[in-house]
Amino acid sequence: MADPENAQEFTALYAEYHPRVYAYAVARAGRPHADEVVADTFLVAWRRFGSMPGGAALPWLLGVARNVIRERYRDEERQRALAAEMLAWADDTPDVADSVAERSAILAALARLSENDREVLTLTAWDGLSARAAARVVNCSTATFLVRLHRARTRLERAVAAAGEPTTPQPALVKPVVIKEPSR
């Protein structure tokens, strides 16, 4: 935690700029998301309080808010893309009734997993990254990533089984395969 003097300065900064940052967040992200955007913005401001530009606090805060909103938008886009890919993957299943039930079970099971488990699974299965590349993304060693991946797959399989669906391993969830086109 910062010293009391910095805490007082930060409190004053917050009191002065919170309404304007909130208005910016409402205008760009909507009222339902504005509180979270503002909270994340001031969290960044607290962490970087010592390196904030002196006379330009408001533009800096609005820039941080803009980045927070963009990151949230990217996360939502990734989730939509993941859902669409899962739907497309499930649609390739010959038996439509089984496909719908299995797709629902997998989506529900995936939603119940932690954010870390979902990230590990999606980096390999849907983004097609190797364990080494995915480990770099989550900032851990390849061995640690492989352990996390194994555990996430196990938890996903258990979550699907707990929902009463068959736990037939699915290729995209079990072993990612990266297909490279031959050089021409």
CSV table of C-alpha atoms in Angstrom, one decimal:
chain,number,residue,atom,x,y,z
A,1,MET,CA,0.0,0.0,0.0
A,2,ALA,CA,1.2,3.5,-0.7
A,3,ASP,CA,2.1,6.0,2.0
A,4,PRO,CA,-0.6,8.1,3.6
A,5,GLU,CA,0.4,11.2,1.6
A,6,ASN,CA,-0.1,9.4,-1.7
A,7,ALA,CA,-3.3,7.9,-0.4
A,8,GLN,CA,-4.6,11.4,0.3
A,9,GLU,CA,-3.5,12.6,-3.1
A,10,PHE,CA,-5.1,9.6,-4.8
A,11,THR,CA,-8.4,10.2,-2.9
A,12,ALA,CA,-8.4,13.8,-4.1
A,13,LEU,CA,-7.7,12.7,-7.6
A,14,TYR,CA,-10.5,10.2,-7.4
A,15,ALA,CA,-12.9,12.7,-6.0
A,16,GLU,CA,-12.1,15.2,-8.7
A,17,TYR,CA,-12.1,12.9,-11.8
A,18,HIS,CA,-14.5,10.1,-10.9
A,19,PRO,CA,-17.6,11.8,-12.3
A,20,ARG,CA,-15.9,12.6,-15.6
A,21,VAL,CA,-14.4,9.1,-16.0
A,22,TYR,CA,-17.8,7.6,-15.1
A,23,ALA,CA,-19.6,9.8,-17.7
A,24,TYR,CA,-17.0,8.7,-20.3
A,25,ALA,CA,-17.5,5.0,-19.4
A,26,VAL,CA,-21.3,5.3,-19.6
A,27,ALA,CA,-21.1,7.0,-23.0
A,28,ARG,CA,-18.8,4.3,-24.4
A,29,ALA,CA,-19.5,1.1,-22.6
A,30,GLY,CA,-23.1,1.7,-21.3
A,31,ARG,CA,-24.4,2.1,-17.8
A,32,PRO,CA,-24.3,-1.7,-17.0
A,33,HIS,CA,-20.6,-1.8,-17.5
A,34,ALA,CA,-19.6,1.7,-16.4
A,35,ASP,CA,-19.0,0.9,-12.7
A,36,GLU,CA,-16.6,-1.9,-13.6
A,37,VAL,CA,-14.7,0.2,-16.2
A,38,VAL,CA,-14.3,3.0,-13.6
A,39,ALA,CA,-13.1,0.6,-11.0
A,40,ASP,CA,-10.6,-1.0,-13.3
A,41,THR,CA,-9.5,2.5,-14.5
A,42,PHE,CA,-8.8,3.7,-11.0
A,43,LEU,CA,-7.1,0.5,-10.0
A,44,VAL,CA,-4.6,1.1,-12.8
A,45,ALA,CA,-4.3,4.7,-11.7
A,46,TRP,CA,-3.6,3.5,-8.1
A,47,ARG,CA,-0.9,1.1,-9.3
A,48,ARG,CA,0.8,3.7,-11.5
A,49,PHE,CA,0.1,6.7,-9.3
A,50,GLY,CA,3.7,7.6,-9.1
A,51,SER,CA,4.2,7.6,-12.9
A,52,MET,CA,1.0,9.5,-13.8
A,53,PRO,CA,1.6,12.7,-15.9
A,54,GLY,CA,1.5,15.7,-13.7
A,55,GLY,CA,-0.9,18.2,-15.3
A,56,ALA,CA,-2.6,15.7,-17.6
A,57,ALA,CA,-4.4,13.4,-15.2
A,58,LEU,CA,-7.8,13.5,-16.9
A,59,PRO,CA,-6.6,12.7,-20.4
A,60,TRP,CA,-4.4,9.9,-18.9
A,61,LEU,CA,-7.4,8.5,-17.0
A,62,LEU,CA,-9.6,8.6,-20.0
A,63,GLY,CA,-7.0,6.8,-22.0
A,64,VAL,CA,-6.8,4.1,-19.4
A,65,ALA,CA,-10.6,3.9,-19.4
A,66,ARG,CA,-10.5,3.6,-23.2
A,67,ASN,CA,-8.0,0.7,-23.0
A,68,VAL,CA,-10.1,-1.0,-20.3
A,69,ILE,CA,-13.2,-0.8,-22.5
A,70,ARG,CA,-11.3,-2.1,-25.5
A,71,GLU,CA,-10.0,-5.0,-23.5
A,72,ARG,CA,-13.5,-5.8,-22.3
A,73,TYR,CA,-14.7,-5.6,-25.9
A,74,ARG,CA,-11.9,-8.0,-27.1
A,75,ASP,CA,-12.8,-10.4,-24.3
A,76,GLU,CA,-16.4,-10.4,-25.4
A,77,GLU,CA,-15.4,-10.9,-29.0
A,78,ARG,CA,-13.2,-13.8,-28.0
A,79,GLN,CA,-16.1,-15.4,-26.1
A,80,ARG,CA,-18.5,-14.9,-29.0
A,81,ALA,CA,-15.9,-16.4,-31.4
A,82,LEU,CA,-15.4,-19.3,-29.1
A,83,ALA,CA,-19.1,-19.9,-28.8
A,84,ALA,CA,-19.5,-19.7,-32.6
A,85,GLU,CA,-16.6,-22.1,-33.1
A,86,MET,CA,-18.0,-24.5,-30.6
A,87,LEU,CA,-21.4,-24.3,-32.4
A,88,ALA,CA,-19.7,-24.9,-35.7
A,89,TRP,CA,-17.7,-27.8,-34.3
A,90,ALA,CA,-20.8,-29.3,-32.8
A,91,ASP,CA,-22.7,-28.8,-36.0
A,92,ASP,CA,-20.2,-31.1,-37.8
A,93,THR,CA,-21.5,-34.0,-35.7
A,94,PRO,CA,-23.6,-36.3,-37.9
A,95,ASP,CA,-26.4,-36.9,-35.3
A,96,VAL,CA,-28.1,-33.6,-34.7
A,97,ALA,CA,-29.9,-34.6,-31.5
A,98,ASP,CA,-26.7,-35.8,-29.9
A,99,SER,CA,-24.9,-32.8,-31.2
A,100,VAL,CA,-27.3,-30.4,-29.6
A,101,ALA,CA,-27.2,-32.2,-26.3
A,102,GLU,CA,-23.4,-32.5,-26.3
A,103,ARG,CA,-22.9,-28.9,-27.4
A,104,SER,CA,-25.1,-27.7,-24.6
A,105,ALA,CA,-23.4,-29.8,-22.1
A,106,ILE,CA,-19.9,-28.7,-23.2
A,107,LEU,CA,-20.9,-25.0,-23.3
A,108,ALA,CA,-22.4,-25.3,-19.8
A,109,ALA,CA,-19.4,-27.3,-18.5
A,110,LEU,CA,-17.0,-24.8,-20.1
A,111,ALA,CA,-18.9,-21.9,-18.5
A,112,ARG,CA,-18.6,-23.5,-15.0
A,113,LEU,CA,-14.8,-23.8,-15.3
A,114,SER,CA,-12.6,-21.1,-13.9
A,115,GLU,CA,-11.3,-18.3,-16.2
A,116,ASN,CA,-7.8,-19.9,-16.1
A,117,ASP,CA,-9.1,-23.3,-17.1
A,118,ARG,CA,-11.1,-21.8,-20.0
A,119,GLU,CA,-8.0,-19.8,-21.2
A,120,VAL,CA,-5.7,-22.8,-21.1
A,121,LEU,CA,-8.3,-24.9,-23.1
A,122,THR,CA,-9.0,-22.2,-25.6
A,123,LEU,CA,-5.4,-21.2,-26.2
A,124,THR,CA,-4.6,-24.8,-27.4
A,125,ALA,CA,-7.9,-26.1,-28.7
A,126,TRP,CA,-9.3,-23.1,-30.5
A,127,ASP,CA,-6.4,-20.7,-31.0
A,128,GLY,CA,-4.3,-23.6,-32.1
A,129,LEU,CA,-1.2,-22.5,-30.1
A,130,SER,CA,1.4,-25.0,-29.1
A,131,ALA,CA,2.0,-25.7,-25.4
A,132,ARG,CA,5.2,-23.6,-25.6
A,133,ALA,CA,3.5,-20.6,-27.2
A,134,ALA,CA,0.5,-20.8,-24.9
A,135,ALA,CA,2.8,-21.0,-21.9
A,136,ARG,CA,4.3,-17.7,-23.0
A,137,VAL,CA,0.9,-16.2,-23.2
A,138,VAL,CA,0.0,-17.1,-19.7
A,139,ASN,CA,3.6,-16.4,-18.5
A,140,CYS,CA,4.6,-19.8,-17.2
A,141,SER,CA,6.9,-22.6,-18.1
A,142,THR,CA,5.9,-25.2,-20.7
A,143,ALA,CA,5.8,-27.9,-18.1
A,144,THR,CA,3.6,-25.9,-15.8
A,145,PHE,CA,1.3,-25.1,-18.8
A,146,LEU,CA,1.0,-28.8,-19.7
A,147,VAL,CA,0.0,-29.6,-16.1
A,148,ARG,CA,-2.6,-26.8,-16.1
A,149,LEU,CA,-3.9,-28.1,-19.5
A,150,HIS,CA,-4.2,-31.7,-18.2
A,151,ARG,CA,-6.0,-30.5,-15.1
A,152,ALA,CA,-8.3,-28.2,-17.1
A,153,ARG,CA,-9.2,-31.1,-19.5
A,154,THR,CA,-9.9,-33.3,-16.5
A,155,ARG,CA,-12.1,-30.7,-14.9
A,156,LEU,CA,-14.0,-30.2,-18.2
A,157,GLU,CA,-14.6,-33.9,-18.6
A,158,ARG,CA,-15.8,-34.1,-15.0
A,159,ALA,CA,-18.1,-31.1,-15.5
A,160,VAL,CA,-19.6,-32.7,-18.6
A,161,ALA,CA,-20.0,-36.0,-16.7
A,162,ALA,CA,-21.6,-34.3,-13.7
A,163,ALA,CA,-24.3,-32.9,-16.1
A,164,GLY,CA,-25.2,-36.4,-17.0
A,165,GLU,CA,-23.8,-36.3,-20.5
A,166,PRO,CA,-21.5,-38.9,-22.0
A,167,THR,CA,-17.8,-38.1,-21.6
A,168,THR,CA,-16.7,-39.1,-25.0
A,169,PRO,CA,-13.4,-37.3,-25.5
A,170,GLN,CA,-13.7,-34.7,-28.3
A,171,PRO,CA,-10.7,-34.2,-30.5
A,172,ALA,CA,-10.7,-30.4,-30.2
A,173,LEU,CA,-10.8,-30.7,-26.4
A,174,VAL,CA,-8.4,-33.5,-25.9
A,175,LYS,CA,-5.5,-33.1,-28.3
A,176,PRO,CA,-5.0,-29.9,-30.3
A,177,VAL,CA,-3.7,-30.6,-33.8
A,178,VAL,CA,-2.0,-27.8,-35.7
A,179,ILE,CA,-2.0,-28.5,-39.4
A,180,LYS,CA,0.7,-26.8,-41.4
A,181,GLU,CA,0.4,-26.4,-45.1
A,182,PRO,CA,3.3,-27.7,-47.1
A,183,SER,CA,5.8,-25.1,-48.3
A,184,ARG,CA,5.5,-24.4,-52.0
